[in-house]
Coordinates of C-alpha atoms in Angstrom, one line a residue:
Chain A
M1499 CA 104.1 75.7 106.1
R1500 CA 103.4 72.9 108.6
K1501 CA 103.7 69.4 107.3
G1502 CA 100.6 67.4 106.4
L1503 CA 97.9 67.0 103.8
R1504 CA 95.3 69.6 103.0
L1505 CA 92.2 69.4 100.8
G1506 CA 91.9 72.0 98.1
V1507 CA 88.6 72.8 96.4
D1508 CA 88.3 75.0 93.3
L1509 CA 84.6 75.8 92.9
G1510 CA 83.9 77.0 89.4
G1511 CA 80.8 77.8 87.4
T1512 CA 80.7 74.3 85.6
R1513 CA 83.0 72.0 87.6
V1514 CA 84.3 71.6 91.1
K1515 CA 87.9 70.4 91.2
L1516 CA 89.2 68.8 94.4
G1517 CA 92.7 67.8 95.3
L1518 CA 94.7 66.3 98.1
V1519 CA 97.7 68.5 98.4
D1520 CA 100.9 68.2 100.5
E1521 CA 102.6 71.1 102.3
R1522 CA 104.8 71.7 99.3
G1523 CA 101.9 72.1 97.0
R1524 CA 102.0 68.8 95.2
V1525 CA 98.7 67.2 94.2
L1526 CA 98.7 63.6 95.4
D1527 CA 95.2 62.8 94.2
R1528 CA 92.3 64.6 92.5
R1529 CA 88.7 64.4 91.6
A1530 CA 86.0 66.5 90.1
V1531 CA 82.2 66.9 90.4
D1532 CA 79.7 68.9 88.3
T1533 CA 78.6 72.2 89.7
V1534 CA 75.0 72.5 90.8
A1535 CA 73.5 75.8 91.6
D1536 CA 71.9 74.9 94.9
P1537 CA 74.6 75.5 97.5
R1538 CA 73.3 72.8 99.9
A1539 CA 73.2 70.1 97.2
L1540 CA 76.6 71.3 96.0
A1541 CA 78.2 71.1 99.5
R1542 CA 76.7 67.6 99.8
A1543 CA 78.1 66.4 96.4
V1544 CA 81.6 67.9 97.2
W1545 CA 81.5 66.2 100.7
I1546 CA 80.7 62.8 99.1
A1547 CA 83.7 63.2 96.8
A1548 CA 86.0 64.4 99.6
R1549 CA 84.9 62.0 102.3
P1550 CA 87.4 59.2 101.6
W1551 CA 90.3 61.7 102.0
M1552 CA 88.7 63.4 105.0
E1553 CA 88.5 60.1 106.8
R1554 CA 92.3 59.5 106.2
G1555 CA 92.9 62.8 108.0
V1556 CA 93.7 66.2 106.6
R1557 CA 94.9 69.4 108.3
G1558 CA 92.0 71.3 106.9
T1559 CA 90.2 72.4 103.7
G1560 CA 90.6 75.5 101.6
V1561 CA 88.0 76.5 99.0
G1562 CA 88.4 78.9 96.1
V1563 CA 85.1 80.3 94.8
A1564 CA 84.6 82.2 91.5
G1565 CA 83.1 85.3 93.1
D1566 CA 83.4 87.9 95.7
V1567 CA 84.1 86.2 99.0
D1568 CA 84.0 87.4 102.6
A1569 CA 86.7 85.1 103.8
A1570 CA 86.3 86.0 107.5
R1571 CA 82.6 85.0 107.6
G1572 CA 82.8 82.2 105.0
V1573 CA 80.1 84.0 102.9
V1574 CA 80.0 84.3 99.1
R1575 CA 78.8 87.9 98.7
L1576 CA 78.3 87.6 94.9
A1577 CA 79.1 84.8 92.4
P1578 CA 77.4 85.5 89.1
N1579 CA 78.5 82.2 87.5
L1580 CA 76.9 80.3 90.3
G1581 CA 73.9 82.6 90.7
W1582 CA 74.8 83.1 94.4
R1583 CA 74.3 86.3 96.4
G1584 CA 75.0 86.3 100.1
V1585 CA 75.4 82.5 100.4
S1586 CA 76.8 81.3 103.7
V1587 CA 78.9 78.6 102.0
A1588 CA 80.8 77.8 105.2
R1589 CA 77.4 76.9 106.9
H1590 CA 76.5 74.6 104.0
F1591 CA 79.8 72.8 104.1
R1592 CA 79.6 72.3 107.8
A1593 CA 76.0 71.0 107.4
A1594 CA 77.2 68.6 104.7
G1595 CA 79.6 67.0 107.2
W1596 CA 82.8 69.1 107.1
T1597 CA 85.0 69.1 110.2
G1598 CA 88.3 70.8 111.0
P1599 CA 89.7 74.1 109.6
L1600 CA 87.8 75.4 106.6
C1601 CA 88.6 78.6 104.7
F1602 CA 87.2 80.3 101.7
E1603 CA 88.8 82.7 99.2
N1604 CA 88.2 84.2 95.8
D1605 CA 89.4 81.7 93.1
A1606 CA 91.9 84.0 91.4
T1607 CA 93.4 85.0 94.7
A1608 CA 93.8 81.3 95.6
A1609 CA 95.3 80.7 92.2
A1610 CA 97.9 83.4 92.8
W1611 CA 98.8 81.7 96.1
G1612 CA 99.0 78.3 94.3
A1613 CA 101.2 79.8 91.5
Y1614 CA 103.5 81.4 94.1
H1615 CA 104.2 78.0 95.6
M1616 CA 103.9 75.6 92.6
E1617 CA 105.4 77.7 89.8
L1618 CA 107.6 80.2 91.6
H1619 CA 108.6 78.0 94.6
C1620 CA 108.2 81.1 96.9
R1621 CA 111.3 82.6 95.4
V1622 CA 109.8 85.9 94.3
G1623 CA 108.8 89.0 96.3
S1624 CA 105.8 89.9 94.2
L1625 CA 103.5 88.3 91.8
V1626 CA 100.5 89.5 89.8
L1627 CA 98.4 86.6 88.5
I1628 CA 96.1 87.4 85.6
A1629 CA 93.4 84.8 85.0
L1630 CA 92.1 84.9 81.4
G1631 CA 88.7 83.2 81.1
T1632 CA 85.2 84.2 80.4
G1633 CA 86.2 87.4 82.2
V1634 CA 89.5 88.6 83.4
G1635 CA 90.4 88.2 87.1
G1636 CA 93.5 88.5 89.1
G1637 CA 95.4 87.7 92.4
L1638 CA 98.2 89.5 94.1
V1639 CA 101.2 88.4 96.2
F1640 CA 103.2 91.2 97.8
N1641 CA 106.3 90.8 100.0
G1642 CA 105.8 87.0 99.9
A1643 CA 102.3 87.1 101.3
L1644 CA 98.9 86.9 99.7
Y1645 CA 97.2 90.4 99.5
R1646 CA 93.4 90.4 99.8
G1647 CA 92.7 94.1 100.4
A1648 CA 90.3 95.7 102.8
T1649 CA 87.2 93.5 101.9
G1650 CA 89.0 90.6 100.1
S1651 CA 88.3 91.9 96.6
A1652 CA 91.8 93.1 95.6
G1653 CA 93.0 92.0 92.2
E1654 CA 90.1 92.9 89.9
I1655 CA 92.6 93.5 87.1
G1656 CA 89.9 92.9 84.5
H1657 CA 88.4 96.2 85.4
L1658 CA 91.4 98.4 84.9
V1659 CA 90.1 101.0 82.4
V1660 CA 92.1 100.9 79.2
D1661 CA 90.0 103.5 77.4
P1662 CA 87.3 105.5 79.0
K1663 CA 85.5 105.7 75.7
G1664 CA 85.9 101.9 75.1
P1665 CA 83.2 99.2 74.9
R1666 CA 80.6 98.8 77.6
C1667 CA 81.6 96.3 80.3
G1668 CA 79.4 94.0 82.3
C1669 CA 80.5 95.9 85.4
G1670 CA 78.7 99.0 84.2
G1671 CA 81.9 100.8 83.2
R1672 CA 83.5 101.4 79.8
G1673 CA 86.8 100.2 78.3
C1674 CA 87.7 97.7 81.0
L1675 CA 90.5 95.3 80.1
E1676 CA 88.0 92.5 80.3
T1677 CA 86.0 93.9 77.3
Y1678 CA 89.1 93.4 75.1
L1679 CA 90.6 90.2 76.5
G1680 CA 87.8 88.3 78.2
A1681 CA 86.3 85.4 76.2
V1682 CA 83.0 87.3 75.9
G1683 CA 84.7 90.5 74.6
L1684 CA 86.9 88.6 72.2
S1685 CA 84.0 86.7 70.7
A1686 CA 81.9 89.9 70.4
E1687 CA 84.6 91.7 68.6
A1688 CA 85.2 88.8 66.2
A1689 CA 81.5 88.6 65.4
R1690 CA 81.3 92.4 64.8
R1691 CA 84.3 92.3 62.4
D1692 CA 83.0 89.2 60.7
A1693 CA 79.6 90.8 60.2
A1694 CA 81.2 93.9 58.7
R1695 CA 82.8 91.6 56.1
G1696 CA 79.5 89.9 55.4
R1697 CA 80.5 86.8 57.3
K1698 CA 77.9 85.2 59.5
N1699 CA 79.3 84.3 62.8
T1700 CA 77.4 84.1 66.0
D1701 CA 79.6 82.0 68.3
V1702 CA 83.3 82.2 67.8
T1703 CA 85.2 81.0 70.9
P1704 CA 88.7 82.2 71.8
L1705 CA 90.0 78.7 70.7
D1706 CA 88.4 79.2 67.2
L1707 CA 89.8 82.6 67.1
A1708 CA 93.3 81.3 68.0
R1709 CA 93.1 78.7 65.3
R1710 CA 92.0 81.2 62.7
A1711 CA 94.8 83.6 63.7
R1712 CA 97.4 80.9 63.4
R1713 CA 96.1 80.2 59.8
G1714 CA 96.6 83.9 59.1
D1715 CA 92.9 85.0 59.1
P1716 CA 93.0 88.9 59.2
V1717 CA 89.9 89.3 61.3
A1718 CA 91.3 87.0 64.0
R1719 CA 94.7 88.6 63.9
A1720 CA 93.1 92.0 64.3
V1721 CA 91.1 90.9 67.3
W1722 CA 94.1 89.5 69.1
D1723 CA 96.2 92.5 68.2
R1724 CA 93.5 94.8 69.7
A1725 CA 93.5 92.6 72.8
G1726 CA 97.3 92.8 73.0
R1727 CA 97.3 96.5 72.8
A1728 CA 94.6 96.8 75.5
L1729 CA 96.6 94.4 77.7
G1730 CA 99.8 96.4 77.1
A1731 CA 98.0 99.6 78.3
A1732 CA 96.7 97.8 81.4
L1733 CA 100.2 96.3 82.1
A1734 CA 101.8 99.7 81.9
N1735 CA 99.5 100.9 84.7
L1736 CA 100.2 97.7 86.8
V1737 CA 103.9 98.0 86.2
N1738 CA 104.2 101.7 87.1
T1739 CA 102.0 101.2 90.2
L1740 CA 103.1 97.8 91.5
N1741 CA 106.6 97.2 89.9
P1742 CA 105.9 93.4 90.2
E1743 CA 108.7 90.8 89.8
V1744 CA 106.5 88.3 88.0
I1745 CA 103.3 88.6 85.9
L1746 CA 101.8 85.2 85.3
F1747 CA 98.9 84.3 83.0
T1748 CA 96.5 81.5 83.6
G1749 CA 93.1 80.4 82.4
G1750 CA 91.9 79.1 79.0
V1751 CA 92.7 82.3 77.0
A1752 CA 96.3 82.3 78.3
R1753 CA 97.0 79.4 75.9
A1754 CA 96.7 82.0 73.1
A1755 CA 99.4 84.1 74.7
P1756 CA 101.7 84.0 71.7
L1757 CA 99.0 85.8 69.8
F1758 CA 98.7 88.8 72.1
L1759 CA 101.5 88.9 74.6
P1760 CA 104.3 90.1 72.3
T1761 CA 102.1 93.1 71.3
A1762 CA 101.3 93.8 74.9
R1763 CA 104.9 93.7 76.0
R1764 CA 105.9 96.0 73.1
I1765 CA 103.2 98.5 74.3
L1766 CA 104.4 98.1 77.9
R1767 CA 108.0 98.8 77.0
A1768 CA 107.0 101.9 74.9
T1769 CA 104.8 103.4 77.7
A1770 CA 105.8 102.3 81.2
F1771 CA 108.9 103.5 83.1
P1772 CA 112.0 101.6 81.8
A1773 CA 113.3 100.1 85.1
P1774 CA 110.1 98.4 86.3
A1775 CA 109.1 97.5 82.7
R1776 CA 112.5 95.7 82.3
A1777 CA 112.2 94.1 85.8
A1778 CA 108.8 92.4 85.2
R1779 CA 109.2 88.8 84.1
F1780 CA 106.3 87.2 82.2
R1781 CA 105.1 83.6 82.6
V1782 CA 102.3 81.5 81.3
S1783 CA 101.1 78.9 83.8
R1784 CA 102.3 75.4 83.1
D1785 CA 99.6 73.8 85.2
P1786 CA 96.5 76.1 85.1
E1787 CA 94.2 73.3 86.2
S1788 CA 95.9 72.9 89.6
L1789 CA 96.7 76.5 90.7
G1790 CA 93.3 77.2 92.3
L1791 CA 92.9 74.1 94.3
V1792 CA 96.6 74.0 95.4
G1793 CA 96.4 77.7 96.4
A1794 CA 93.1 77.1 98.3
A1795 CA 94.7 74.1 100.1
L1796 CA 97.8 76.0 101.1
L1797 CA 95.6 78.7 102.7
V1798 CA 95.1 76.2 105.5
E1799 CA 97.8 76.9 108.1
Chain B
M1133 CA 110.0 98.6 116.5
R1134 CA 113.0 98.6 118.9
K1135 CA 113.3 101.5 121.3
G1136 CA 115.7 104.4 120.6
L1137 CA 116.1 107.5 118.6
R1138 CA 116.5 107.5 114.8
L1139 CA 117.5 110.3 112.5
G1140 CA 115.2 111.0 109.6
V1141 CA 116.2 113.0 106.5
D1142 CA 113.8 114.1 103.8
L1143 CA 115.9 115.1 100.8
G1144 CA 113.8 117.3 98.5
G1145 CA 114.5 119.5 95.5
T1146 CA 114.7 122.8 97.5
R1147 CA 115.1 121.8 101.2
V1148 CA 116.5 119.0 103.2
K1149 CA 114.4 118.4 106.3
L1150 CA 116.0 116.5 109.3
G1151 CA 114.3 115.2 112.4
L1152 CA 115.2 113.3 115.5
V1153 CA 112.5 110.7 115.7
D1154 CA 111.5 108.2 118.5
E1155 CA 110.4 104.6 118.0
R1156 CA 106.8 105.7 118.0
G1157 CA 107.3 108.2 115.2
R1158 CA 107.3 111.4 117.3
V1159 CA 109.6 114.2 116.1
L1160 CA 111.6 115.4 119.1
D1161 CA 113.7 118.0 117.3
R1162 CA 114.0 119.2 113.7
R1163 CA 116.2 121.2 111.4
A1164 CA 116.4 122.1 107.7
V1165 CA 119.2 123.0 105.3
D1166 CA 119.0 124.3 101.7
T1167 CA 119.4 121.7 99.0
V1168 CA 122.6 122.0 96.9
A1169 CA 123.0 120.0 93.7
D1170 CA 126.5 118.7 94.4
P1171 CA 125.9 115.5 96.3
R1172 CA 129.3 115.7 98.1
A1173 CA 128.6 119.3 99.3
L1174 CA 125.0 118.3 100.2
A1175 CA 126.0 115.3 102.3
R1176 CA 128.5 117.5 104.1
A1177 CA 125.9 120.2 104.8
V1178 CA 123.4 117.6 106.1
W1179 CA 126.2 116.0 108.2
I1180 CA 127.0 119.4 109.9
A1181 CA 123.3 119.9 110.7
A1182 CA 122.9 116.3 112.0
R1183 CA 126.2 116.0 113.9
P1184 CA 125.0 117.3 117.3
W1185 CA 122.2 114.6 117.3
M1186 CA 124.6 111.9 115.9
E1187 CA 127.0 112.6 118.8
R1188 CA 124.2 112.0 121.4
G1189 CA 123.7 108.6 119.8
V1190 CA 121.0 107.4 117.4
R1191 CA 120.2 103.8 116.2
G1192 CA 120.7 104.8 112.6
T1193 CA 119.7 107.2 109.8
G1194 CA 117.0 106.9 107.1
V1195 CA 117.0 109.1 104.1
G1196 CA 114.0 109.7 101.7
V1197 CA 115.1 111.0 98.3
A1198 CA 112.8 112.6 95.7
G1199 CA 113.8 110.2 93.0
D1200 CA 114.2 106.6 91.9
V1201 CA 116.3 104.9 94.6
D1202 CA 118.2 101.6 94.7
A1203 CA 117.8 101.0 98.4
A1204 CA 120.0 97.9 98.5
R1205 CA 123.0 99.8 97.0
G1206 CA 122.3 103.3 98.4
V1207 CA 122.3 104.7 94.9
V1208 CA 119.9 107.3 93.5
R1209 CA 119.3 106.1 90.0
L1210 CA 117.5 109.2 88.9
A1211 CA 116.4 112.4 90.7
P1212 CA 115.3 115.0 88.2
N1213 CA 114.7 117.7 90.8
L1214 CA 118.2 117.2 92.1
G1215 CA 119.8 116.7 88.7
W1216 CA 121.2 113.4 89.9
R1217 CA 121.7 110.2 87.8
G1218 CA 123.5 107.2 89.2
V1219 CA 124.7 109.1 92.4
S1220 CA 126.0 106.8 95.1
V1221 CA 124.5 108.8 97.9
A1222 CA 125.4 106.3 100.6
R1223 CA 129.1 106.7 99.7
H1224 CA 128.8 110.5 99.9
F1225 CA 127.1 110.3 103.3
R1226 CA 129.8 107.9 104.6
A1227 CA 132.5 110.2 103.3
A1228 CA 130.9 113.2 105.1
G1229 CA 131.2 111.4 108.4
W1230 CA 128.1 109.2 108.7
T1231 CA 128.4 106.1 110.9
G1232 CA 126.0 103.4 111.9
P1233 CA 123.0 102.0 110.0
L1234 CA 122.1 104.2 107.0
C1235 CA 119.3 103.5 104.6
F1236 CA 117.8 105.2 101.6
E1237 CA 114.3 105.1 100.1
N1238 CA 112.1 107.0 97.6
D1239 CA 110.5 110.0 99.5
A1240 CA 106.9 109.1 98.8
T1241 CA 107.5 105.5 99.8
A1242 CA 109.1 106.8 103.1
A1243 CA 106.1 109.2 103.5
A1244 CA 103.7 106.2 103.3
W1245 CA 105.6 104.5 106.0
G1246 CA 105.6 107.7 108.1
A1247 CA 101.8 108.1 107.6
Y1248 CA 101.2 104.5 108.5
H1249 CA 102.8 105.1 111.9
M1250 CA 102.0 108.7 112.6
E1251 CA 98.5 109.1 111.2
L1252 CA 97.2 105.6 111.2
H1253 CA 99.0 104.2 114.3
C1254 CA 99.7 100.9 112.4
R1255 CA 96.0 100.1 112.7
V1256 CA 95.2 99.5 109.1
G1257 CA 96.1 96.6 106.8
S1258 CA 96.6 98.7 103.6
L1259 CA 97.4 102.3 102.7
V1260 CA 97.8 104.1 99.4
L1261 CA 99.6 107.4 99.9
I1262 CA 99.2 109.9 97.1
A1263 CA 101.7 112.8 97.2
L1264 CA 100.4 115.8 95.3
G1265 CA 103.2 118.3 94.5
T1266 CA 104.9 119.5 91.4
G1267 CA 104.3 115.9 90.2
V1268 CA 102.1 113.2 91.6
G1269 CA 103.9 110.4 93.5
G1270 CA 102.8 107.6 95.8
G1271 CA 103.7 105.0 98.4
L1272 CA 102.1 101.7 99.3
V1273 CA 101.6 99.7 102.5
F1274 CA 100.2 96.2 102.1
N1275 CA 99.5 93.7 104.9
G1276 CA 101.1 96.2 107.4
A1277 CA 104.4 96.3 105.6
L1278 CA 106.0 98.8 103.2
Y1279 CA 105.8 97.6 99.6
R1280 CA 108.6 98.6 97.3
G1281 CA 108.3 96.4 94.3
A1282 CA 110.9 94.5 92.4
T1283 CA 113.2 97.5 91.9
G1284 CA 112.0 99.9 94.5
S1285 CA 109.9 102.0 92.2
A1286 CA 106.3 100.8 93.2
G1287 CA 103.8 103.5 93.8
E1288 CA 104.1 105.7 90.6
I1289 CA 100.4 106.5 90.9
G1290 CA 100.9 109.8 89.0
H1291 CA 101.5 107.8 85.9
L1292 CA 98.3 105.8 86.0
V1293 CA 96.8 106.6 82.5
V1294 CA 93.4 108.3 82.9
D1295 CA 92.9 108.9 79.2
P1296 CA 95.1 107.5 76.4
K1297 CA 94.3 110.5 74.3
G1298 CA 95.0 113.0 77.1
P1299 CA 97.7 115.6 77.5
R1300 CA 101.4 114.7 77.0
C1301 CA 103.2 113.8 80.2
G1302 CA 106.8 114.4 81.2
C1303 CA 107.2 110.6 81.3
G1304 CA 106.6 110.4 77.5
G1305 CA 103.1 109.0 77.9
R1306 CA 99.7 110.6 77.4
G1307 CA 96.9 111.3 79.9
C1308 CA 98.7 110.3 83.1
L1309 CA 97.0 111.4 86.3
E1310 CA 100.0 113.8 86.9
T1311 CA 99.1 115.9 83.8
Y1312 CA 95.7 116.7 85.4
L1313 CA 96.6 116.9 89.1
G1314 CA 100.3 117.8 89.3
A1315 CA 101.1 121.5 90.0
V1316 CA 102.6 121.8 86.5
G1317 CA 99.6 120.3 84.8
L1318 CA 97.1 122.4 86.9
S1319 CA 99.0 125.6 86.0
A1320 CA 99.3 124.8 82.3
E1321 CA 95.5 124.1 82.1
A1322 CA 94.6 127.3 83.9
A1323 CA 96.9 129.3 81.6
R1324 CA 95.4 127.7 78.6
R1325 CA 91.8 128.4 79.7
D1326 CA 92.7 132.0 80.8
A1327 CA 94.3 132.6 77.4
A1328 CA 91.2 131.4 75.7
R1329 CA 89.3 134.1 77.5
G1330 CA 91.8 136.7 76.6
R1331 CA 93.3 136.8 80.1
K1332 CA 97.1 136.9 80.2
N1333 CA 98.4 134.4 82.7
T1334 CA 101.8 132.9 82.6
D1335 CA 102.3 131.7 86.1
V1336 CA 99.3 130.6 88.1
T1337 CA 100.2 128.4 91.1
P1338 CA 97.9 125.7 92.6
L1339 CA 97.6 128.1 95.6
D1340 CA 96.4 130.9 93.3
L1341 CA 94.1 128.6 91.6
A1342 CA 92.6 127.4 94.9
R1343 CA 92.0 131.0 96.0
R1344 CA 90.3 131.8 92.7
A1345 CA 88.1 128.8 92.9
R1346 CA 87.0 129.7 96.4
R1347 CA 86.0 133.1 95.1
G1348 CA 83.9 131.4 92.4
D1349 CA 86.2 132.0 89.4
P1350 CA 84.8 129.7 86.7
V1351 CA 88.1 129.0 85.0
A1352 CA 89.7 127.9 88.4
R1353 CA 86.6 125.8 89.2
A1354 CA 86.7 124.1 85.8
V1355 CA 90.4 123.3 86.3
W1356 CA 89.8 121.7 89.7
D1357 CA 86.7 119.9 88.4
R1358 CA 88.8 118.4 85.6
A1359 CA 91.5 117.4 88.1
G1360 CA 88.8 115.8 90.3
R1361 CA 87.4 113.8 87.4
A1362 CA 90.8 112.5 86.4
L1363 CA 91.6 111.6 90.0
G1364 CA 88.2 109.8 90.3
A1365 CA 89.1 107.6 87.2
A1366 CA 92.6 106.8 88.7
L1367 CA 91.0 106.0 92.1
A1368 CA 88.6 103.6 90.4
N1369 CA 91.5 101.7 89.0
L1370 CA 93.3 101.7 92.3
V1371 CA 90.3 100.7 94.3
N1372 CA 89.3 97.8 91.9
T1373 CA 92.9 96.6 91.8
L1374 CA 94.1 97.1 95.4
N1375 CA 90.9 97.5 97.5
P1376 CA 92.8 99.7 100.0
E1377 CA 91.6 100.4 103.5
V1378 CA 92.9 104.0 103.5
I1379 CA 93.8 106.5 100.7
L1380 CA 95.8 109.4 102.2
F1381 CA 96.7 112.6 100.4
T1382 CA 99.7 114.6 101.2
G1383 CA 101.8 117.4 99.5
G1384 CA 101.1 121.0 98.8
V1385 CA 98.2 120.5 96.4
A1386 CA 96.4 118.2 99.0
R1387 CA 95.5 121.4 100.8
A1388 CA 93.1 122.1 98.0
A1389 CA 91.4 118.7 98.5
P1390 CA 87.9 120.2 99.1
L1391 CA 88.1 121.6 95.6
F1392 CA 88.7 118.2 93.8
L1393 CA 88.2 115.3 96.2
P1394 CA 84.3 115.4 96.3
T1395 CA 84.2 115.2 92.5
A1396 CA 86.8 112.4 92.5
R1397 CA 84.8 110.4 95.1
R1398 CA 81.6 110.8 93.1
I1399 CA 83.3 109.4 90.0
L1400 CA 84.8 106.6 92.1
R1401 CA 81.4 105.6 93.5
A1402 CA 79.9 105.7 90.0
T1403 CA 82.5 103.6 88.3
A1404 CA 84.3 101.2 90.7
F1405 CA 82.9 98.0 92.3
P1406 CA 80.6 99.0 95.2
A1407 CA 82.1 97.0 98.0
P1408 CA 85.8 98.2 97.6
A1409 CA 84.6 101.8 96.8
R1410 CA 82.6 101.9 100.0
A1411 CA 85.5 100.3 102.0
A1412 CA 88.1 102.9 101.1
R1413 CA 88.5 105.6 103.7
F1414 CA 89.9 109.0 102.5
R1415 CA 92.2 111.2 104.6
V1416 CA 94.3 114.3 104.0
S1417 CA 97.5 114.3 106.0
R1418 CA 97.5 116.5 109.1
D1419 CA 101.2 116.8 109.2
P1420 CA 102.5 116.6 105.6
E1421 CA 105.8 118.3 106.6
S1422 CA 106.8 115.3 108.8
L1423 CA 105.7 112.2 107.0
G1424 CA 108.8 111.8 104.9
L1425 CA 111.4 112.3 107.6
V1426 CA 109.5 110.2 110.1
G1427 CA 109.0 107.4 107.6
A1428 CA 112.6 107.5 106.6
A1429 CA 113.7 107.3 110.3
L1430 CA 111.4 104.4 111.0
L1431 CA 113.0 102.4 108.2
V1432 CA 115.9 102.0 110.5
E1433 CA 115.3 98.7 112.4

């Protein structure tokens, strides 16, 4: 990694986080702006926030976007949380004033690259990042390099099928990991179980559910247990196929890891091959807020 | 790849195939010897076959072994078909007379490296090789490099779980791809269905089953259809997670691909994300006999 400052942007559904990042992945300064759906207005707002740094001189800008990104063309093929489909985000950034190297990447893929530098100090061969938020995303580092796949969409770990007869998923499939461990799936399952006990409950967040579970609430405990078992089954597939050195969790729901990860690891040990199951080290991100923007910044050569 | 000849060895359960391989992966000469279980006797027999080539001078020797291989230490941790557990195969090869660079690798991983050179001419970014034989194995090439995982056991695609309530697998799990598409699983399912129709059948090979299906036999067709659906489910997981450029089938059962691959691809298209499902190109190896030994040879720098 050549010396010098980079600008990292993490473009999420509600907030855009920006950071000035050095070549070792340290965040020297940071800002945030609210997300607006219009890509032209958004690019302009981000440019205004970034301009003071740009004028001091940066090597380039990396942008992670919550969606399916065509990195080569700088086009967001699909970003449901932003309501974008086929948006030439590179063109909007250039029009807003952007100069110099500018690259785009899926946000979970960028976060994996950030975690590889910030949390693992480039000292592992392979990393599977699992991003636990509204949905479940992922990013992959193999042989010390970011792995994007043929069209840049590698890492959709949330859509590993845990049970072909499981709940309907937003992707059209059934029993995807996301239906058990995504915030939407967790809330829906809690509401269903609460209703079965005659308890009205229309909007339980994963944070509520974690609090309830820590107080010993049986419904909340059952929901996390179910999520842990589903994660364990998905991990067994990942571990048998990819034999990763580190599996790192990030995102809001990762803070509840003590409620589901022990169950998941028990299932993993019981069902995967022993050697790769033993080899996999588990981590929860210490700085989930920074992974995406640092990773995006470090994509700039 | 530096110029010069390498020796490739493919150490299987019944035969050991040897080849003299150039830097472009062309096999200039080949031999085979029968497999014997005693590793010392086996190393000696392989050495006698290889000696004339070794004396002409080779850059080194690569050996693919049907089992779990610790490449760094030259130890076969477990090779059920050879009856080996913790066999220091490097030591036996050295004792038999071997000189120069000598490296060991899992046979399906070596085959993936062979296919990447021989069949894809290093022109793809990513390759998933699926080896269909007695069991179902696999090998992975990411970003143009062989991917082994933390302990060298990456690529156990046969143990992707297709249905957690599916048939018992030799690995201890349930519903692994191998139970549907491995030769043992195919034969067992055919025998079960034949018996249900009052037809005695204790030993139907995949080759028999392919012949019967081509003649329109409904039991054989149903068995291949079931295998194709299981493969489709496993491919959806692979495609969503890894977004590979090429998926290549090799091994004896791959010759029956027309009987199961169309079904598998239909399931894949119906269940995986559209972009990566479209991006994946499918191939059946044109030279399955050579992939393992060529790949092993090309592991020598």
